[in-house]
Coordinates of C-alpha atoms in Angstrom, one line a residue:
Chain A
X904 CA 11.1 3.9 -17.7
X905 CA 11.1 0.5 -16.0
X906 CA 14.5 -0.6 -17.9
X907 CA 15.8 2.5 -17.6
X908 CA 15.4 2.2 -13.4
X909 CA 17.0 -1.7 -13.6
X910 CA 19.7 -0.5 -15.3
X911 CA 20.6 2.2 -12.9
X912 CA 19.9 0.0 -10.1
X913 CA 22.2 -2.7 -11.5
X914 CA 25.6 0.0 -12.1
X915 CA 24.9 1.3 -9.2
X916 CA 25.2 -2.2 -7.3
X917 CA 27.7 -3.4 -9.8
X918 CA 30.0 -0.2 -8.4
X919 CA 29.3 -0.7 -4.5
X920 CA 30.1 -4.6 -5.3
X921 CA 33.2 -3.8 -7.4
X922 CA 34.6 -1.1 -5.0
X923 CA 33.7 -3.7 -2.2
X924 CA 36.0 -6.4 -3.8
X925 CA 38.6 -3.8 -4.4
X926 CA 38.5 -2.5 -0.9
X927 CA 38.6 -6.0 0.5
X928 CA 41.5 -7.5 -1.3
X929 CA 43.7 -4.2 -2.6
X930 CA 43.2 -2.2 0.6
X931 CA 46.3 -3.5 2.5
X932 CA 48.2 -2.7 -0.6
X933 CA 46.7 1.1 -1.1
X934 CA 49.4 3.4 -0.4
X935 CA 47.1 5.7 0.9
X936 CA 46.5 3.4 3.5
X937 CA 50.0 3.1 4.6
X938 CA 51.1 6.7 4.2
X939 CA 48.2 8.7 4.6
X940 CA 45.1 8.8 7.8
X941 CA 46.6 5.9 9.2
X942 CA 50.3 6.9 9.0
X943 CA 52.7 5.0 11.3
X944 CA 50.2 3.8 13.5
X945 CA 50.4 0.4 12.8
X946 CA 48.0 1.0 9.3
X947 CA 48.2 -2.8 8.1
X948 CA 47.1 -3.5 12.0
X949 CA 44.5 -1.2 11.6
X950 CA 43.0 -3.2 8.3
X951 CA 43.1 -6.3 10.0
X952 CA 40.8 -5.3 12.8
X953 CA 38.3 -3.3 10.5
X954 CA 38.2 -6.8 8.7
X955 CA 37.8 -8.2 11.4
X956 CA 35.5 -6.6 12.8
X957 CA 33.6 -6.3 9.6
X958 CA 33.6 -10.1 8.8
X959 CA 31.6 -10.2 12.9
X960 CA 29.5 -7.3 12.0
X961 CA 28.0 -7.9 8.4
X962 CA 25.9 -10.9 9.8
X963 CA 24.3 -8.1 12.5
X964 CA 24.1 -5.4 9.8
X965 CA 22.2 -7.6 7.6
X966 CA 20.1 -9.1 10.8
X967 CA 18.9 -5.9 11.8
X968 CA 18.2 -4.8 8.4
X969 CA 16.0 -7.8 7.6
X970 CA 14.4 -7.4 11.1
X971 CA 14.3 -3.7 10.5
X972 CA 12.2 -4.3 7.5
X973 CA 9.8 -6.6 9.0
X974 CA 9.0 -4.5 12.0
X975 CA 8.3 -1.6 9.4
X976 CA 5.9 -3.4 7.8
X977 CA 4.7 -5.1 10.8
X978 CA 3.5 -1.4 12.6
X979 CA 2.4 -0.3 9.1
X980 CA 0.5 -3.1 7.8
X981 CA -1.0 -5.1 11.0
X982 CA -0.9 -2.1 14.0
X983 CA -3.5 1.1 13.7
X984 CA -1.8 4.1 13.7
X985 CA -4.1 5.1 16.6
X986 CA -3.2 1.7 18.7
X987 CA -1.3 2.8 21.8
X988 CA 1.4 -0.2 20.9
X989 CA 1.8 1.9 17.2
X990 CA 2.1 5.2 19.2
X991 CA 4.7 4.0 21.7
X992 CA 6.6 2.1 19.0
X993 CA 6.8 4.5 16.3
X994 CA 7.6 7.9 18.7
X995 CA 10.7 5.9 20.2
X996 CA 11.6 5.1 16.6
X997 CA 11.8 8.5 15.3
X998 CA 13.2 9.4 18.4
X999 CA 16.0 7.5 18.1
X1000 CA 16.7 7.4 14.3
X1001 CA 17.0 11.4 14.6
X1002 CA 19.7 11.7 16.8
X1003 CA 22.9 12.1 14.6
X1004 CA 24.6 9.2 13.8
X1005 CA 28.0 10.2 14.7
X1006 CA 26.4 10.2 18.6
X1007 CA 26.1 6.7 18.5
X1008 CA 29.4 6.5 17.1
X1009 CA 31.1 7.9 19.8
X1010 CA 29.1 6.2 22.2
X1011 CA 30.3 3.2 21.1
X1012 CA 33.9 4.5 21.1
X1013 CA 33.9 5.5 24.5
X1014 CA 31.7 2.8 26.2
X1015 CA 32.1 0.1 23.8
X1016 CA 35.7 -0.1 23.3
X1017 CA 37.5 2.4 25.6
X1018 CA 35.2 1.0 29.0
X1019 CA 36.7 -2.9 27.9
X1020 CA 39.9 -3.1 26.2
X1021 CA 39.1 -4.7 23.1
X1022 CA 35.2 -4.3 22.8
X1023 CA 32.8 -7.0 22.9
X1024 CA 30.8 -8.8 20.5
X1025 CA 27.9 -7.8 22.1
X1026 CA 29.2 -3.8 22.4
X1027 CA 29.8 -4.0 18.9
X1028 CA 26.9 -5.2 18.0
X1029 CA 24.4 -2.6 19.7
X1030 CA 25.9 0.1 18.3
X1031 CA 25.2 -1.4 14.5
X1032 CA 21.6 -2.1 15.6
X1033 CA 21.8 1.2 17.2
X1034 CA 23.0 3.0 13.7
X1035 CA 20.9 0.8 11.4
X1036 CA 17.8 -0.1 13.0
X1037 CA 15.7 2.9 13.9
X1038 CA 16.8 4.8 10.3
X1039 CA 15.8 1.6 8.1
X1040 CA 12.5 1.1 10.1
X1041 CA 11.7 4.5 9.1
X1042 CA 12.6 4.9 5.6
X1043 CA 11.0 1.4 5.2
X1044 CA 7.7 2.7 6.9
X1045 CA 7.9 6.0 4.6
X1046 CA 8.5 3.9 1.4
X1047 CA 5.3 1.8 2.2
X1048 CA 2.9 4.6 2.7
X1049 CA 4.7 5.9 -0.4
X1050 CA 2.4 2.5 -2.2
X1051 CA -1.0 4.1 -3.7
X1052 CA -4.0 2.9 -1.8
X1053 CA -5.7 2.3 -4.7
X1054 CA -3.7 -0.4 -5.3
X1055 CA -4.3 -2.0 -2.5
X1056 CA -8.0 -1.5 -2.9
X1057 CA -8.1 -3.1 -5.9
X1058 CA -5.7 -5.9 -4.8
X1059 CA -8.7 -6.2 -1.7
X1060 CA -12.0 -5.9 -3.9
X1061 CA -10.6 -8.8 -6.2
X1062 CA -10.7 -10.7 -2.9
X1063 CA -7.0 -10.9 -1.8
X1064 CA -5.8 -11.7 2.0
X1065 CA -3.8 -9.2 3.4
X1066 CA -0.7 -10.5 3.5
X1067 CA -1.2 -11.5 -0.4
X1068 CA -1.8 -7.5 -0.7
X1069 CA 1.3 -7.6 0.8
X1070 CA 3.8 -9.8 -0.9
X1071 CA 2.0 -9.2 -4.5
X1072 CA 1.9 -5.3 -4.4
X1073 CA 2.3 -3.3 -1.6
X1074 CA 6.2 -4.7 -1.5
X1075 CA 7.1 -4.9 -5.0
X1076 CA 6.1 -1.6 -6.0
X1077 CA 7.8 -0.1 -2.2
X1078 CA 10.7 -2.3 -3.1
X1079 CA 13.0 0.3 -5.1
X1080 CA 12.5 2.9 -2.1
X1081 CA 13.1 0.5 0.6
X1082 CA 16.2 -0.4 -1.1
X1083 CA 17.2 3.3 -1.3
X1084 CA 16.6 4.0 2.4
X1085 CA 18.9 1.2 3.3
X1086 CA 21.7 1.7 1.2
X1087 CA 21.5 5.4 2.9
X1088 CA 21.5 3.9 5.9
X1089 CA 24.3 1.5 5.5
X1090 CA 26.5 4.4 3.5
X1091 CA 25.8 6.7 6.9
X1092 CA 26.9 3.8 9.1
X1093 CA 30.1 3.1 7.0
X1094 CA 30.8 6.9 7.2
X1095 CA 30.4 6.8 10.8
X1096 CA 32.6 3.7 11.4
X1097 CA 35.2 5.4 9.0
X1098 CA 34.9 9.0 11.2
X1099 CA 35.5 6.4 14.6
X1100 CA 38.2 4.7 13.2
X1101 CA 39.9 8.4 12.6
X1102 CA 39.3 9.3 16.1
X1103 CA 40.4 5.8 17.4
X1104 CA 43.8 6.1 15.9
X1105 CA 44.5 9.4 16.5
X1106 CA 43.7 8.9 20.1
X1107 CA 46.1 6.2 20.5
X1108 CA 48.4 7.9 18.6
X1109 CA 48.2 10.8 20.9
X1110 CA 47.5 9.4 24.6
X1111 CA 49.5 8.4 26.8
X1112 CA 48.5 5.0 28.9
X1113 CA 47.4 6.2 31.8
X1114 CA 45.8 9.3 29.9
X1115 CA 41.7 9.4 29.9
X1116 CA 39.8 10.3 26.6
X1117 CA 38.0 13.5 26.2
X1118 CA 36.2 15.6 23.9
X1119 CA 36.6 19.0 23.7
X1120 CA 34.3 21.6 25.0
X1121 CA 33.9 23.4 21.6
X1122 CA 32.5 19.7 20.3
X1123 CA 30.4 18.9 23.3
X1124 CA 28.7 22.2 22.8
X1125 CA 28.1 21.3 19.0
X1126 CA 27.1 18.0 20.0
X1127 CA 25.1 19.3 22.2
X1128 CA 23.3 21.4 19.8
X1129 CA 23.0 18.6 17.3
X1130 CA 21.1 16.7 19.9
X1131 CA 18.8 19.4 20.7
X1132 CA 17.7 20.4 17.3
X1133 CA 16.9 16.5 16.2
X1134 CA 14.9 15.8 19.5
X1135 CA 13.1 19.5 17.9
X1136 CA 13.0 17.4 14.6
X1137 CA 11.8 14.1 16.2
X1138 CA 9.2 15.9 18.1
X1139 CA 7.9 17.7 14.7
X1140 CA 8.3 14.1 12.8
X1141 CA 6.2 12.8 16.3
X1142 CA 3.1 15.1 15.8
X1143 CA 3.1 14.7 11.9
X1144 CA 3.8 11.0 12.0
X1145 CA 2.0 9.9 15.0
X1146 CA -1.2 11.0 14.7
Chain B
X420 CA -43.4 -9.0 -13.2
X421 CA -40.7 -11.6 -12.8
X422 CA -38.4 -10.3 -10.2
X423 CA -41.3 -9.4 -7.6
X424 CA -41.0 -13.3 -7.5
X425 CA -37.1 -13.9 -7.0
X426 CA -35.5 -13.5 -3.6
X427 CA -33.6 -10.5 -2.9
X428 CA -29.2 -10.8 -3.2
X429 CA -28.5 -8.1 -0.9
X430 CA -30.8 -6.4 1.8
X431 CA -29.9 -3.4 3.4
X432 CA -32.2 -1.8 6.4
X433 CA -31.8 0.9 8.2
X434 CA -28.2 1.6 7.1
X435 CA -25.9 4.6 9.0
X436 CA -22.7 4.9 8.8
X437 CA -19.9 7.5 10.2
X438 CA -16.4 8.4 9.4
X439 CA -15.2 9.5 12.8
X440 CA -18.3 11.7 13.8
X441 CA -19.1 12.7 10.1
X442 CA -22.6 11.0 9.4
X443 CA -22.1 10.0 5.1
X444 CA -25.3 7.6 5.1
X445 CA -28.7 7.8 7.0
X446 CA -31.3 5.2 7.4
X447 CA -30.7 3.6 4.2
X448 CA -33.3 0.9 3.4
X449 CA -33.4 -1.3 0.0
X450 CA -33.6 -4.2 -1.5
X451 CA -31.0 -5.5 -5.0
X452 CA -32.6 -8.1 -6.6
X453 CA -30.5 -10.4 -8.6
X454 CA -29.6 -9.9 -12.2
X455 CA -30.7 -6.4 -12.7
X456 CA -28.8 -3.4 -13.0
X457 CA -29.1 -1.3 -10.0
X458 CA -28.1 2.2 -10.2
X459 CA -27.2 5.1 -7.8
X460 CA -27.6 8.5 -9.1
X461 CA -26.7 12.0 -7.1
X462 CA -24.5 14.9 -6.8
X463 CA -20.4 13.9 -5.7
X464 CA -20.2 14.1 -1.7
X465 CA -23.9 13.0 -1.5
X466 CA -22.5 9.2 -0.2
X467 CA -22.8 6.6 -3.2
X468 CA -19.1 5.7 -3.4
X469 CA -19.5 5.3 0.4
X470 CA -22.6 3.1 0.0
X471 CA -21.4 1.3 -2.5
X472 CA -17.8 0.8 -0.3
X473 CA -20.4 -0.9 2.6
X474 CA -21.4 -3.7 0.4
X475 CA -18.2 -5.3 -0.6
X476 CA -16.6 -4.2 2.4
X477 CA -13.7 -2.2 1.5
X478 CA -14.7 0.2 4.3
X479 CA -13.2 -2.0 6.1
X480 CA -9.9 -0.9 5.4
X481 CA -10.7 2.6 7.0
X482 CA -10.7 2.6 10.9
X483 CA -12.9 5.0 11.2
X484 CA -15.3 3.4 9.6
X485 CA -18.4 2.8 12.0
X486 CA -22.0 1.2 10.9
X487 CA -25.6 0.9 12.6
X488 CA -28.7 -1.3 10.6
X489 CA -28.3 -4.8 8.6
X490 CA -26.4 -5.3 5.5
X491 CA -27.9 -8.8 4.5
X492 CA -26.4 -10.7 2.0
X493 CA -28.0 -13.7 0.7
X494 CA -30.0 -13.8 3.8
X495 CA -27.0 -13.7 6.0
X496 CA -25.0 -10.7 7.6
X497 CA -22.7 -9.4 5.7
X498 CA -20.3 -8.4 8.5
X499 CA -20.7 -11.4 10.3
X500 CA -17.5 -12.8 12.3
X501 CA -17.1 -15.8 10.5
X502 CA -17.6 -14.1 7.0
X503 CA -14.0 -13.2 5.5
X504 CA -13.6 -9.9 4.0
X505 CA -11.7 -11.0 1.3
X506 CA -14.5 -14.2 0.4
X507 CA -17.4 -10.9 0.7
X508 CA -14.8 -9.1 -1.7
X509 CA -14.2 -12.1 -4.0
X510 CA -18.0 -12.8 -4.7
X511 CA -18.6 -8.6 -4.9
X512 CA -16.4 -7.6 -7.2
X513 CA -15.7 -3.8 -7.9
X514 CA -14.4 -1.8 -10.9
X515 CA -13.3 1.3 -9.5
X516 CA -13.5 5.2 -10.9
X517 CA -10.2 5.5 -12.6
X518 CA -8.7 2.1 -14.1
X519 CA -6.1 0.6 -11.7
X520 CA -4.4 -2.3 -13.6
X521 CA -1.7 -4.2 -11.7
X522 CA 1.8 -3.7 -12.9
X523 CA 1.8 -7.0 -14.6
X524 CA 1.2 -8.9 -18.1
X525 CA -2.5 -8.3 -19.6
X526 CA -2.8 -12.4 -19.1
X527 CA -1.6 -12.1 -15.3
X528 CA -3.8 -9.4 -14.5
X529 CA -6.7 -11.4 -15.2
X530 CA -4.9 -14.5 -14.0
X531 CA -4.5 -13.0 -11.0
X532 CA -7.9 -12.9 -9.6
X533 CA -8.6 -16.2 -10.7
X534 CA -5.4 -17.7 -9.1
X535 CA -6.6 -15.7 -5.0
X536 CA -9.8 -18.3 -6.2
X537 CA -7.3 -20.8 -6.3
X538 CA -7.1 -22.2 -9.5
X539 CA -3.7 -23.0 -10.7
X540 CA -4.0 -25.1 -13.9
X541 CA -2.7 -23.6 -17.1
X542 CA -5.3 -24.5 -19.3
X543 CA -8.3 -23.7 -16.9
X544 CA -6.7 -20.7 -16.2
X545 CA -6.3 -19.8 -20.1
X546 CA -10.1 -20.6 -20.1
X547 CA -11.0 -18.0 -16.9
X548 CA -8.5 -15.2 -18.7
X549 CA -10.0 -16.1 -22.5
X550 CA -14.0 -15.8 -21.3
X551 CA -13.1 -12.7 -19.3
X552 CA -11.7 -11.0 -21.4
X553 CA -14.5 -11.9 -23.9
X554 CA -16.8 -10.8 -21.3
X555 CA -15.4 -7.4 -21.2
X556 CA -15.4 -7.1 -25.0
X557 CA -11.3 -6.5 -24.9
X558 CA -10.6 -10.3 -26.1
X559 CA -10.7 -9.3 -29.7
X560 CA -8.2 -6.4 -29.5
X561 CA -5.2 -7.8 -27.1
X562 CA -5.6 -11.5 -27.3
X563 CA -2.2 -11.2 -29.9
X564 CA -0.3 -9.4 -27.1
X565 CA -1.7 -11.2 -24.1
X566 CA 2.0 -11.3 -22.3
X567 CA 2.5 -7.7 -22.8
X568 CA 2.3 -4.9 -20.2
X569 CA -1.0 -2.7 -20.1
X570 CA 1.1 0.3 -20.9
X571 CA 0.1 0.4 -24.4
X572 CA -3.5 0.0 -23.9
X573 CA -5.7 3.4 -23.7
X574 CA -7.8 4.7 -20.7
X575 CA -10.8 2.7 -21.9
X576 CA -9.3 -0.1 -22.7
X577 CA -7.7 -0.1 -18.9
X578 CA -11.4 0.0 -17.4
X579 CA -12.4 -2.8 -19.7
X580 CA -8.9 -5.1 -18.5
X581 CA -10.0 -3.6 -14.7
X582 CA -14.0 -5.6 -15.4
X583 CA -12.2 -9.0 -17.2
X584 CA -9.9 -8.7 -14.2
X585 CA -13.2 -8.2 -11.9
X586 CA -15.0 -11.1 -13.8
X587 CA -12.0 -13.7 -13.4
X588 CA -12.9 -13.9 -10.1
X589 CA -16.3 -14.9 -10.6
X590 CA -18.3 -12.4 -8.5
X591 CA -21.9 -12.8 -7.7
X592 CA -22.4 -9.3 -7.8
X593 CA -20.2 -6.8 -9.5
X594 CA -20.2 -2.9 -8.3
X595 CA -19.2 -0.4 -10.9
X596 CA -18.1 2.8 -9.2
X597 CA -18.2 5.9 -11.5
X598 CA -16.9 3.3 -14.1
X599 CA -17.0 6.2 -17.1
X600 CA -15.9 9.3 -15.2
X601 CA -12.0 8.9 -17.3
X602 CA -13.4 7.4 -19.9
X603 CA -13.6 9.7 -23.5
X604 CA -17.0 9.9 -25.1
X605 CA -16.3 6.9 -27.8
X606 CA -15.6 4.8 -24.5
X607 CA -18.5 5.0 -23.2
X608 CA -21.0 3.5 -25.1
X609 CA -18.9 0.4 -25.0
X610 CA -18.8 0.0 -21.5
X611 CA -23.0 0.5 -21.1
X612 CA -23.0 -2.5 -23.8
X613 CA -20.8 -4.3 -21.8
X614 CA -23.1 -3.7 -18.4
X615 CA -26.2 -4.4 -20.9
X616 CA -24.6 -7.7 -21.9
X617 CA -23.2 -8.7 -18.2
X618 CA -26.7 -8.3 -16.6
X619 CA -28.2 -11.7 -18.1
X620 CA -25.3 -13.4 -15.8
X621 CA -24.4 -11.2 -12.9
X622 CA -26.0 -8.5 -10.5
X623 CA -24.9 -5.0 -11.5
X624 CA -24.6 -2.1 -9.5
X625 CA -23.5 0.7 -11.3
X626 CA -22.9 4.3 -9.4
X627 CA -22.8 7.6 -11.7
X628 CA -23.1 11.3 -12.0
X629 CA -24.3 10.9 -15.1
X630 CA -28.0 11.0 -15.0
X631 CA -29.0 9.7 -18.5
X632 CA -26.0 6.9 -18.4
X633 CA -28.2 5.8 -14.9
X634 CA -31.5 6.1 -17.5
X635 CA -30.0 3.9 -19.8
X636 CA -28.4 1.1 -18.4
X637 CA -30.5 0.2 -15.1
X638 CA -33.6 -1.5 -14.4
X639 CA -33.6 0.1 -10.8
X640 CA -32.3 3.1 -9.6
X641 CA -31.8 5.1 -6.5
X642 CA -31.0 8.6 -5.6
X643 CA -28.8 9.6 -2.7
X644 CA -28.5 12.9 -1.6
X645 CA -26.7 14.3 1.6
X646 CA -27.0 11.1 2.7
X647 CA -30.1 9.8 2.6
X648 CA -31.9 8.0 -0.3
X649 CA -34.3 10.0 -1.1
X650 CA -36.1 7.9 -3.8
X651 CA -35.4 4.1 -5.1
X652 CA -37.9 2.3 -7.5
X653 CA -37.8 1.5 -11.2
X654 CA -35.9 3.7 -13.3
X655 CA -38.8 4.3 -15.4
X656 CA -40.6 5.9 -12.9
X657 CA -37.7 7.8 -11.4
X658 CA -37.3 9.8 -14.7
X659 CA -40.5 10.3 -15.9
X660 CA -42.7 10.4 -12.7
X661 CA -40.7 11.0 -9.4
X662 CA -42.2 11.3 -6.3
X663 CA -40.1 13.6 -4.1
X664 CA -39.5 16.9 -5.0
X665 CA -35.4 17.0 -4.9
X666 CA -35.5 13.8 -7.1
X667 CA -37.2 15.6 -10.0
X668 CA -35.3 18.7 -9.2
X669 CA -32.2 16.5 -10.0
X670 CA -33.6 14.3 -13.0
X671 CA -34.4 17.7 -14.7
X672 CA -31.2 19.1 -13.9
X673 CA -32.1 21.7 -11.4
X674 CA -30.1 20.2 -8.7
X675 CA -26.6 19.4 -8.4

């Protein structure tokens, strides 16, 4: 059962690593680059400022993962779920990691990089935290009340301090689902970027300088929708989470 | 009568406790003297795992958890500030109701208790492992596979590795909570001869259902019910000449 799990764990990294490496040093050869989504637009320009921006953004992915992680376990593990600095925390967290991803997305389109001409480091940044954080404190929270309390019990009647509870079980055994929930997350965010990067170049494809940005009506009003029914969802997640 | 002359381990007076507004135990009063077996008999939901939870506090784990009276221990309060949980929960050990080994080598799950004590030596800790395992009459029947996972041993065997793992720590008192309720019936003999054998070293409380498993292992025994204890004295006298009404009613097996 256990080798059977490492196994999987290690194709499936060995395939995000090897399609990674492929991506990274093939993709400006990839015909489908050139000729297909990214058609004369200038596509090999295009690659060079996803790398770029990737090589600035992997350091703040990983960041606000790692910090993501430690704040999951920090309101799980050290805050009571009935402390007011839990409720306040946790409520904004599944308020914001329910609203749909491509929101933030196009947030960060249309502030971040239309508002200043090339986008900031700082734009870019917030709208990775923005994507990553809230969804990976969440999943990371749900994997470690996932961890059987008995565990922990008998970790604490042998006479263990909490944070050896911690590092010796409670994480080793959420570790598989914590991994889950942020390769989710980072697949979502990748999506995302890749959706943005469609709209990015067809808008400069298709505007004119001078011409401002718009969605259309018909997507506002689904939008619109989408944000509706996930503050519904985050304020269903609130009353079964929170309390 | 020897023990009428040796202090008392753990004295508990005038014990409630709530979870949230739920009253589990009232006005508990007793004394565990050292090296004896004391046992807690009663029907389930009448508060002995609760009880029992109090005295090495793992209730603290449960915020709403809420206590009135004295738990002392060696003459001093157990929930006193400057006591550590985790010290109380390292010299009160606990074997819990269904075995919960650690997903780790047989060696390191007795290691592993022995190590939070901080011992770190190999040879000292091959000692702690060899003796508690020996203790918990398992040394004979894993000490070829000692680096292999517990996933081959059986149900019982799991307790027994759960009491070495308890023993490694080298409790003063060690709390069996409905040790045998997985356990099959060949099981179960060997863990009372493992309770009989651990009494001349340590102070045993043992919680059950089982009434004649309570008649045969314990010097002393009590019996909770709703909540309250409604008898505690020798175990002798429980079973063969109660006192209160609902304790006979139970020892005969009209109640619960």
């Amino acid at each position: 059962m256990k080798r059977a799990e490492l196994i999987f764990q290690s194709i499936a990294l060995i395939t995000l690593a090897v399609a990674f490496i492929l991506f990274w040093n093939f993709g400006k050869g990839m015909s489908f680059v050139e000729n297909g989504l990214l058609s004369d637009t200038t596509a090999t320009d295009s690659y060079a400022v996803l790398q770029e921006n990737l090589n600035r953004m992997i350091p703040v992915l990983l960041g606000s993962i790692l910090l993501s992680v430690a704040i999951a376990f920090y309101l799980e593990e050290y805050l009571v779920r009935t402390n007011w600095k839990y409720q306040i925390i946790a409520r904004q967290i599944v308020i914001l990691a329910s609203i749909p991803s491509l929101l933030y997305g196009l947030l960060g389109l249309y502030f971040f990089v239309f508002q200043s001409e090339k986008g900031s480091f700082f734009t870019h940044a917030l709208t990775v935290v923005l994507l990553v954080m809230p969804r990976t404190i969440q999943s990371t929270q749900r994997a470690i009340r996932g961890v059987d309390i008995s565990i922990r019990e008998a970790a604490f009647a042998l006479g263990a301090k909490k944070w050896r509870v911690i590092v010796d079980h409670v994480f080793p055994h959420a570790f598989s689902a914590i991994m889950a929930g942020i390769f989710t997350v980072i697949s979502r965010a990748l999506a995302v970027a890749a959706l943005i990067i469609v709209v990015y170049v067809w808008t400069k494809h298709t505007l004119q300088s001078g011409d401002t940005f718009y969605i259309p009506g018909s997507a506002i009003v689904l939008l619109l929708s989408s944000l509706l029914s996930s503050v519904f969802s985050s304020f269903l997640e609130a009353k079964t989470n929170c309390t | 009568m020897q023990s009428q002359k040796t202090d008392p381990i753990l004295q508990i007076h005038d014990l409630n406790v709530w979870y949230g507004k739920s009253q589990i135990l009232k006005n508990l009063t007793f004394d565990v003297l050292p090296r004896q077996v004391t046992a807690f008999i009663g029907p389930s939901n009448s508060g002995k795992t609760t009880l029992v939870r109090c005295l090495n506090r793992l209730n603290d784990l449960n915020v709403n958890f809420r206590y009135t009276g004295k738990i002392l221990y060696k003459g001093e309060n157990l929930y006193a500030l400057k006591l550590k949980a985790s010290k109380i929960a390292q010299q009160i050990g606990m074997v819990f109701q269904r075995p919960i080994p650690f997903r780790k080598s047989i060696y390191e799950n007795v290691a592993y208790s022995a190590r939070l004590r901080g011992i770190k030596q190999p040879d000292q800790l091959d000692t702690i492992v060899e003796e508690s395992l020996r203790k918990a009459q398992l040394w004979d029947e894993v000490y070829k596979d000692l680096h292999t996972s517990f996933d081959a041993l059986s149900n019982g065997q799991q307790q027994r590795l759960c009491i070495a793992r308890a023993l490694a720590s080298a409790p003063e008192i060690l709390i069996f909570d409905e040790p045998c309720e997985q356990l099959d019936a060949a099981e179960t003999p060997k863990l009372e001869a493992i309770v009989q054998n651990l009494k001349s070293h340590y102070t045993l409380i043992f919680v059950t259902n089982k009434r004649r498993q309570a008649a045969r292992v314990s010097d002393v025994a009590g019996f909770l019910y709703n909540g309250e204890l409604v008898e505690f004295g020798q175990t002798e006298q429980i079973f063969t000449n109660p006192i209160d009404k609902r304790t006979e009613n139970y020892v005969t097996g009209r109640l619960g």
